[in-house]
XYZ file of C-alpha atoms in Angstrom:
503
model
C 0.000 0.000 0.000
C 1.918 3.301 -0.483
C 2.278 5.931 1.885
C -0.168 8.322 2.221
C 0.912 11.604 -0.387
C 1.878 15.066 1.700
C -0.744 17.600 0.991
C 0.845 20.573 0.890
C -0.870 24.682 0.579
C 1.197 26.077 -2.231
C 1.203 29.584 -2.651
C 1.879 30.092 -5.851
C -0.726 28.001 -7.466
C -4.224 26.853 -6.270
C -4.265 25.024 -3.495
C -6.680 22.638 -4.582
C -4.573 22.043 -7.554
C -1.920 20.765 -5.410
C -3.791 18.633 -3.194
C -5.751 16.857 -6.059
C -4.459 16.898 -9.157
C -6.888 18.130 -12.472
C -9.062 20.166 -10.594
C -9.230 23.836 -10.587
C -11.350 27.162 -9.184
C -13.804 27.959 -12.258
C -13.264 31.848 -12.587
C -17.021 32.590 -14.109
C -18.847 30.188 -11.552
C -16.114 30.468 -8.826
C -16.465 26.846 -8.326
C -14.180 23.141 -8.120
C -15.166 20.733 -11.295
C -12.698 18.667 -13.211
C -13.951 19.518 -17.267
C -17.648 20.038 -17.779
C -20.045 22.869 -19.905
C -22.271 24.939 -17.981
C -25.426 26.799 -19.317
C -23.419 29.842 -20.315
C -21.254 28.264 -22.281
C -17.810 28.180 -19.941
C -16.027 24.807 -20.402
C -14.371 23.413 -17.084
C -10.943 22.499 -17.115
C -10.394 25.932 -18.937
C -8.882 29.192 -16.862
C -9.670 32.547 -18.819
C -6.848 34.854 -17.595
C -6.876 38.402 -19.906
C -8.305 36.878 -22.717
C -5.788 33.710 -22.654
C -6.633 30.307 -22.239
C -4.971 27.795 -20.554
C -5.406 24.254 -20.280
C -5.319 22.770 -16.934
C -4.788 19.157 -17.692
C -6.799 16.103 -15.985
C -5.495 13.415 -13.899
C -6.749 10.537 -11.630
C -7.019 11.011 -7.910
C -4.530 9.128 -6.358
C -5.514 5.704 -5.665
C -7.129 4.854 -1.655
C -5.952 2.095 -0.128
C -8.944 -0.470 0.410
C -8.101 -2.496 3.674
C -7.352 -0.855 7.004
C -4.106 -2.810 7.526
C -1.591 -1.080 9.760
C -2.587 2.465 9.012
C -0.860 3.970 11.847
C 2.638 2.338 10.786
C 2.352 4.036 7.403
C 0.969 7.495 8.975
C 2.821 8.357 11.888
C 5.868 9.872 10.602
C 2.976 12.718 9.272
C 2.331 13.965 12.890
C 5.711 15.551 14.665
C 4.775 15.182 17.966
C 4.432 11.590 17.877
C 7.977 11.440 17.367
C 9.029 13.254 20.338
C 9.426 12.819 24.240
C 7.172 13.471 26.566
C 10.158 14.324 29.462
C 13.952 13.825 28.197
C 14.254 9.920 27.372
C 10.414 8.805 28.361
C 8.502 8.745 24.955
C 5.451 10.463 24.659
C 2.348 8.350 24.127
C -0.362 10.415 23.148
C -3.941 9.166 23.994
C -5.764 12.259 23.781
C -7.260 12.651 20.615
C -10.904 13.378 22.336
C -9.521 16.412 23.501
C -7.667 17.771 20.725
C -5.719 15.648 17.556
C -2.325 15.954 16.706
C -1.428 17.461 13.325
C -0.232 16.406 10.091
C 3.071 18.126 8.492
C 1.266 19.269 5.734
C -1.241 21.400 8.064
C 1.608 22.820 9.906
C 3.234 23.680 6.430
C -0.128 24.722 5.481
C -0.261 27.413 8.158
C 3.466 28.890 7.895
C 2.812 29.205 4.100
C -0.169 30.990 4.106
C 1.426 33.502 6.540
C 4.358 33.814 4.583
C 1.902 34.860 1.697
C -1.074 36.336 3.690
C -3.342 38.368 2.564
C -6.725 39.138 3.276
C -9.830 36.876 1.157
C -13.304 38.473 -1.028
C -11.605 41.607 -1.402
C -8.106 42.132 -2.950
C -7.772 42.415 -6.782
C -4.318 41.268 -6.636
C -2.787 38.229 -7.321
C -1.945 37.083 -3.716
C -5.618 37.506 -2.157
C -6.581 35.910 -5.015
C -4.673 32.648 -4.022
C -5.693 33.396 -0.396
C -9.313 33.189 -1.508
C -8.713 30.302 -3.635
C -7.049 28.369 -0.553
C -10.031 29.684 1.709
C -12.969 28.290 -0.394
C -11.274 25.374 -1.221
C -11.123 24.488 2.074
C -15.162 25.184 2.255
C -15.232 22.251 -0.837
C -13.289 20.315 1.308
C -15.403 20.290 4.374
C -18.336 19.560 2.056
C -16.990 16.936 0.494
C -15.992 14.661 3.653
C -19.489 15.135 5.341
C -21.063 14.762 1.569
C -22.546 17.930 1.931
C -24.369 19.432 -1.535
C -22.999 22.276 -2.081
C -19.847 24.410 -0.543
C -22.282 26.966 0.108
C -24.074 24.723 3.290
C -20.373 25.328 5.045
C -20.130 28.184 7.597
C -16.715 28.612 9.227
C -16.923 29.306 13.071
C -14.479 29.129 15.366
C -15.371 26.151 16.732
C -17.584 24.031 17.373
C -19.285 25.645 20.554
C -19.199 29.105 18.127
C -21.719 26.912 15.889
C -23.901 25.748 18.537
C -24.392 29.214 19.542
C -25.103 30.523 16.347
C -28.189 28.128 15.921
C -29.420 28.803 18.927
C -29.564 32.365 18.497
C -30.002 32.668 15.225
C -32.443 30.187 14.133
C -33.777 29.478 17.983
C -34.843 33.698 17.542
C -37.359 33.246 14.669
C -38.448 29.696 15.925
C -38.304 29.092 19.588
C -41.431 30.543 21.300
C -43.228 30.350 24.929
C -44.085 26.625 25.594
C -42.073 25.437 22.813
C -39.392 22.802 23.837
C -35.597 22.076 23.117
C -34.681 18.217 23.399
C -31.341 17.141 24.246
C -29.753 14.378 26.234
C -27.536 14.061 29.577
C -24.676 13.045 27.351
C -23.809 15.949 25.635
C -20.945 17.948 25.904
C -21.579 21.517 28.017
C -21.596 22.788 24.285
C -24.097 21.310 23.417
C -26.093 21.629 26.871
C -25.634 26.031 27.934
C -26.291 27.135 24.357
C -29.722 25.441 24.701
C -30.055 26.973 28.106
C -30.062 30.258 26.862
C -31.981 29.947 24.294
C -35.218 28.619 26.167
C -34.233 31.432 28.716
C -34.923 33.864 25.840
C -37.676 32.963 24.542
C -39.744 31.126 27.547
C -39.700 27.859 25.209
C -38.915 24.715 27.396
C -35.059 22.276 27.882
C -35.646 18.769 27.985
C -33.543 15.704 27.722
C -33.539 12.022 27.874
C -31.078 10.277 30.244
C -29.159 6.791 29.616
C -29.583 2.887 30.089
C -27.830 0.477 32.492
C -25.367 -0.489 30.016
C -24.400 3.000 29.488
C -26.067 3.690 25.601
C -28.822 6.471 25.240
C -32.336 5.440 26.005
C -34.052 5.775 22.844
C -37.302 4.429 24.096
C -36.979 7.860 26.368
C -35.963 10.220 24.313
C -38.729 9.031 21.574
C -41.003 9.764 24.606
C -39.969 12.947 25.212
C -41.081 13.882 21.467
C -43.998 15.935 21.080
C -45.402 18.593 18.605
C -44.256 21.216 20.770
C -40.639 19.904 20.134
C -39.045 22.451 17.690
C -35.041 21.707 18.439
C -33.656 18.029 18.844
C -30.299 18.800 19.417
C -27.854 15.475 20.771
C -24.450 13.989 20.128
C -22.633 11.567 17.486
C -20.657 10.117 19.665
C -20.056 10.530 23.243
C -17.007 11.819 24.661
C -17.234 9.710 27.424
C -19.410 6.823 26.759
C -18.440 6.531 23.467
C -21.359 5.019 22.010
C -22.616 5.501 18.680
C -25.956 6.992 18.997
C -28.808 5.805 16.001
C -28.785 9.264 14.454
C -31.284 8.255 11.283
C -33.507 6.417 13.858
C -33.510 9.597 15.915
C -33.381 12.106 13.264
C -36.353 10.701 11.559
C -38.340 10.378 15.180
C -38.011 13.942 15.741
C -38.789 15.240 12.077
C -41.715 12.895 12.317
C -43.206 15.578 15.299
C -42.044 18.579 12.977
C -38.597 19.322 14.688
C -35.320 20.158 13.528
C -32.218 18.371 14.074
C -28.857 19.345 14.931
C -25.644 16.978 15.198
C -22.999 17.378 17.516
C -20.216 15.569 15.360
C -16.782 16.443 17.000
C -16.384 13.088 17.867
C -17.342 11.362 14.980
C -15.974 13.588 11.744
C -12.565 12.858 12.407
C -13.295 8.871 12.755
C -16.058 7.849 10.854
C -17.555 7.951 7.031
C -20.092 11.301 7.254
C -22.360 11.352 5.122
C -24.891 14.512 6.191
C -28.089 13.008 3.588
C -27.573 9.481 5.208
C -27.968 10.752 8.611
C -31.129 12.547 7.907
C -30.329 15.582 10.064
C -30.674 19.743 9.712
C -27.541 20.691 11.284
C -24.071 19.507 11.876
C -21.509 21.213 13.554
C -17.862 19.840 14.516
C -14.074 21.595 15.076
C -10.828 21.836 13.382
C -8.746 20.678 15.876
C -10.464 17.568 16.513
C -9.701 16.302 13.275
C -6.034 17.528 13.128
C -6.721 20.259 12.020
C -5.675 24.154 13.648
C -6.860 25.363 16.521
C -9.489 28.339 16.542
C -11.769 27.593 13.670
C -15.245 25.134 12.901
C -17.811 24.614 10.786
C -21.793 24.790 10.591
C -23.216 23.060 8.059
C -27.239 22.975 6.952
C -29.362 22.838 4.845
C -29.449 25.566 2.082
C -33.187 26.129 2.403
C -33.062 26.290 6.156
C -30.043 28.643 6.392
C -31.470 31.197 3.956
C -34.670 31.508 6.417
C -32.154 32.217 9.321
C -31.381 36.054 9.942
C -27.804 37.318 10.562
C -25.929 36.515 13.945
C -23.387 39.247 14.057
C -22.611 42.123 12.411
C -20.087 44.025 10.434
C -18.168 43.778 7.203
C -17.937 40.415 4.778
C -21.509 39.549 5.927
C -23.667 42.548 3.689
C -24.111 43.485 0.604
C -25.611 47.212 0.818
C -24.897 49.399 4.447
C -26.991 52.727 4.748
C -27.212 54.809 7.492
C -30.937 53.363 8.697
C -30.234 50.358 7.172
C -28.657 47.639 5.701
C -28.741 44.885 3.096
C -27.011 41.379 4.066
C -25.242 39.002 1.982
C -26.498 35.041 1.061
C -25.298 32.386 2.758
C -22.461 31.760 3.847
C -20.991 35.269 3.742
C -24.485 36.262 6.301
C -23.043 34.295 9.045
C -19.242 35.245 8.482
C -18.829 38.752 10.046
C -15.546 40.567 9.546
C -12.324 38.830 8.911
C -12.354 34.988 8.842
C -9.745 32.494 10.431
C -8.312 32.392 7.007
C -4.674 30.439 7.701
C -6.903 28.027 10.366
C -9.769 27.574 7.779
C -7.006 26.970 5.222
C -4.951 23.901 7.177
C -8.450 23.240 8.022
C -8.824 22.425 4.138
C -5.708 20.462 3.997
C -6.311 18.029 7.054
C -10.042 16.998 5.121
C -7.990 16.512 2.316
C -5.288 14.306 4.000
C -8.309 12.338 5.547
C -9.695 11.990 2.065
C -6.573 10.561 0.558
C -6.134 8.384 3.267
C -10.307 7.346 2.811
C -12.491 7.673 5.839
C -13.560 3.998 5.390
C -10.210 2.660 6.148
C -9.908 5.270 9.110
C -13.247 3.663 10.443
C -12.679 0.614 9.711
C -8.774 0.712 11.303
C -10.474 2.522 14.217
C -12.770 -0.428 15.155
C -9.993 -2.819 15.604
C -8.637 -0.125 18.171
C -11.826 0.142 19.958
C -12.035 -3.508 20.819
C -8.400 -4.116 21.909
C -9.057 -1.207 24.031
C -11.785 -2.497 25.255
C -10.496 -5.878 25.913
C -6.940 -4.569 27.169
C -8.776 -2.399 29.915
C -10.787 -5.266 31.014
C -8.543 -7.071 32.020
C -7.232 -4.273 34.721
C -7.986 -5.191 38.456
C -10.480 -3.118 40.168
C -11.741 -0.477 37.108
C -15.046 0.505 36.310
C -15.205 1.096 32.557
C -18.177 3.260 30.951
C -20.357 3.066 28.023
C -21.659 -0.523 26.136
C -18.803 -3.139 25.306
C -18.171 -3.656 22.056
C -20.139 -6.713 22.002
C -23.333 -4.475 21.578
C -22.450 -3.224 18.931
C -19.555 -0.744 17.283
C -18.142 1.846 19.574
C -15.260 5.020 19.670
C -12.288 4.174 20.293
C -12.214 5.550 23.260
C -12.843 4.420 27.514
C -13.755 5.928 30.341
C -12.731 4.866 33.307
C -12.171 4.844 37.394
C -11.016 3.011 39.926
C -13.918 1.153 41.829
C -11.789 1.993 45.359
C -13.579 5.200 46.954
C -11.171 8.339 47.078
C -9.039 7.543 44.433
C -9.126 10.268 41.869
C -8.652 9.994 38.050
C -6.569 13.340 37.820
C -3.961 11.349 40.322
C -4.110 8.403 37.996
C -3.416 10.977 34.967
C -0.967 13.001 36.705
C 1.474 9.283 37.890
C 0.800 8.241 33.905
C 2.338 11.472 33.155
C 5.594 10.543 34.593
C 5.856 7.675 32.022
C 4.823 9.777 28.949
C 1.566 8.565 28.854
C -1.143 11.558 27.809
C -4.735 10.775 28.857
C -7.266 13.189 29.932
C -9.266 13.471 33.485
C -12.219 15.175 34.963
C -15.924 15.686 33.672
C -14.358 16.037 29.718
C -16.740 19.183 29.794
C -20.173 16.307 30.376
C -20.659 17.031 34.069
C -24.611 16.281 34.186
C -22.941 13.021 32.912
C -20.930 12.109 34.826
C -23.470 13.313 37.827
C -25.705 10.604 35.991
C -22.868 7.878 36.256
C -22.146 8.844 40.259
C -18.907 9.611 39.226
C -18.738 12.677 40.981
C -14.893 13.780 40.297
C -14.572 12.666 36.841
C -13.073 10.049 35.005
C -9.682 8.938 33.692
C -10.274 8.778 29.768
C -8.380 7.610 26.798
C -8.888 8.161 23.488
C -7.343 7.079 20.154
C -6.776 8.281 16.943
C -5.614 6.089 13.554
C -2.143 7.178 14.082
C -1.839 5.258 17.733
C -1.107 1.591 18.116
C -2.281 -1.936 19.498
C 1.761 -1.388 21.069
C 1.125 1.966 22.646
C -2.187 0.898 23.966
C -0.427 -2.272 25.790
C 1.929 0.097 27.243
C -0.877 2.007 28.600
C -1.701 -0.710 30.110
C 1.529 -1.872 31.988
C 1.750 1.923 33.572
C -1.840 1.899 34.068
C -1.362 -1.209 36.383
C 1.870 0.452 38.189
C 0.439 3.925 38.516
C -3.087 2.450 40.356
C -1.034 0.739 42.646
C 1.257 3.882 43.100
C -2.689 5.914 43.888
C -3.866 3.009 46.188
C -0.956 3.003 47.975
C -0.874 6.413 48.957
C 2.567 7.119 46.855
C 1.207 10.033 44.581
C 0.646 13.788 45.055
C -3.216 13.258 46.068
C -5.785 15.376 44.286
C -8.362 17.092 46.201
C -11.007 18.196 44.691
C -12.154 20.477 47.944
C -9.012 22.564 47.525
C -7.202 21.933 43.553
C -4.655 24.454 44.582
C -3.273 22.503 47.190
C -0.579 20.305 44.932
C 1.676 21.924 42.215
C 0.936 18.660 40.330
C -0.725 18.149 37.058
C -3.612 17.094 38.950
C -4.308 20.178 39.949
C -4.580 22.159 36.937
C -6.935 20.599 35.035
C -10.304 22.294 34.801
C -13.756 19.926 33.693
């Protein structure tokens, strides 16, 4: 199988040129095609530049591999950090991916390049915001194309995820959301996903409900279907869990809640980076997820919907990019997406944004998921086998599942951010506390937290067995009293780890 091709931004060309080969920006219809005719007579695969033609020639996409095999042998060397130490001489083993990803070379390159050639996008006539532009949009095609969205056009850049939330909830949730109306959720989303919602009904006297979870740690669908009513205008839940790490039914749900006349938004950070998207499959209204959860930069997200829905929605915020006439006692705004992109975008995030969809798309989300599944299970099955752990969320054997596992210690008083902080010492990264799902974890009795790990296709079966062996030694290091012990009355206590992590 050959190595996954670097995807590099390249100034000096289109950026989508370099990362797939044949394909070019469309200067009358401003869009991506390899060669076809449009209505008005422009030919694709043609770029009109002062009257000259040039020929951009076609070529194949490079070639996906089609089994999972050891993808994180042939990837790894892509992501710096995985290459260096944690403390001088202890490796770092990265098993944090829930959190944040690492990143790719060819997003870091991505980033310096652009800043090396920055200039500012929709409004230069120059050469160099031209290629800015061209970078930015492509990197709207790109979203669109690894969630199989229809158009470029149903992509919003935010800055995160959280930013996208928000601007539904306002936005639409303004217009929609009245007294006695109600908001649907469930106890397993992230606070994201949870406050937004909150507000909303606090604005406009409509109603936040949600649907807890089952013995075996999955959603309870029976409940949430209960829950549905014709007053429900929002259903508004998770992909994944970040902590359970089930995969919740999304058409089953989706198609519950549009059944009552509600709309439907996905919380997909935890599912984008690991799993084949496909936004007309799902069945939902909404999806939002962030860069940097799918090693990507930091700072930047996406919205997407559907075209007919965003066009009903009414600006968010205001200022320049987003209008198309300004008068004194009023003002005309732009179509989607410009309406909901106020003032100067995260262009070099949005941009290495574009690049990491494009190195997931070479590498071909199916073998990600796929690859991902056999992580999940040893996981799984490795953790098990630990002495004295509680582990959250269905088993594998009821079906598939993140590859990711929350966990504690089934001794009273011993802490997960002491576990994490003693793990530390041998380079291993995991995260601990609430992972921003406190009603959650309240749900679970897990009052303090959890210890949680959480892969990515770059880490391997080898780095999750020497998870393990530490895990083993650091829980006896905790239960013996050894470690620098948390406490959650007073965090500031200890100058450990422990004691800087927030929920």
């Amino acid at each position: 199988v050959p190595h996954v091709p670097y995807v590099p931004y390249v100034p000096w060309r289109s950026a989508l040129a370099a990362a797939v080969p044949g394909l070019h920006l469309c200067r009358v219809c401003r869009s991506w095609r390899h060669g076809h005719v449009h209505g008005h007579g422009h030919v694709h695969g043609q770029v009109a530049r002062r009257g000259a033609v040039v020929e951009v020639p076609e070529a194949e996409a490079p070639a996906k591999a089609e089994s999972a095999g050891d993808l994180a042998a042939e990837i790894r060397g892509d992501f710096p950090a995985l290459r260096t130490d944690a403390y001088m001489g202890v490796p770092l083993i990265y098993l944090d991916s829930g959190a944040t990803s690492q990143k790719p070379s060819c997003v870091l390159q991505a980033l310096t390049e652009y800043y090396e050639h920055s200039a500012n996008v929709h409004r230069g006539a120059y050469a160099l915001a031209e290629r800015a532009t061209e970078a930015f949009e492509h990197a709207r095609s790109s979203v669109a194309e690894l969630i199989g969205a229809k158009s470029p056009e149903e992509i919003i850049f935010t800055s995160g995820a959280t930013d996208a939330i928000n601007l539904v909830a306002e936005s639409w949730g303004s217009v929609n959301l009245k007294p006695d109306d109600e908001v649907l959720i469930t106890v397993m989303e992230h606070h994201s996903n949870i406050v937004p919602w909150q507000l909303a009904t606090q604005r406009t006297g409509a109603k936040l409900k949600w649907a807890g979870i089952t013995d075996e740690g999955k959603l309870d669908v029976e409940e949430f279907k209960r829950l549905l009513s014709p007053k429900t205008k929002m259903v508004a839940f998770v992909h994944i869990s970040n902590t359970l790490g089930c995969i919740n039914p999304v058409k089953e749900m989706a198609d519950a809640a549009h059944a009552v006349g509600a709309k439907v938004l996905l919380d997909a950070c935890q599912s984008v980076p690991h799993l084949k998207i496909d936004v007309a499959e799902l069945g939902v209204d909404f999806l939002v997820a962030s860069s940097h959860k799918m090693y990507g930069p930091t700072g930047v997200g996406f919205l997407w919907g559907k075209s007919e829905i965003l066009e009903g929605m009414p600006p968010w915020k205001g200022g320049g990019e987003m209008i198309k006439e300004v008068h004194m006692d009023e003002s005309y705004y732009a179509d989607v997406p410009a309406r909901f992109e106020a003032g100067t975008p995260p262009i070099a995030q949005a941009v290495g944004l574009g690049v990491a969809c494009d190195y997931l798309l070479r590498i071909g989300m199916d073998r990600v998921e796929a690859y991902e599944q056999e992580l999940s299970k040893y996981l799984w099955e490795s953790l098990s086998r630990v002495n004295g752990l509680k582990l959250y969320g269905p088993p594998p054997s009821m079906g598939p599942r993140a590859a990711l596992v929350a966990f504690n210690d089934v001794e009273p008083d011993i802490y997960p951010q002491d576990v994490a902080g003693v793990l530390d010492a041998d380079g291993v990264a995991i995260r601990a506390g609430h992972h921003c799902a406190q009603p959650l974890h309240r749900e679970m009795g897990a009052t303090y937290g959890s210890a949680r790990v959480s892969c990515a296709f770059y880490n391997t079966k080898e780095e999750i067995d020497k998870f393990v062996e530490v895990l083993d030694e650091a829980l006896e290091t905790v239960r013996s009293g050894d470690a620098c012990v948390f406490d959650p009355d007073d965090p500031d206590s200890c100058n450990c780890s422990s004691s800087r992590m927030r929920s």
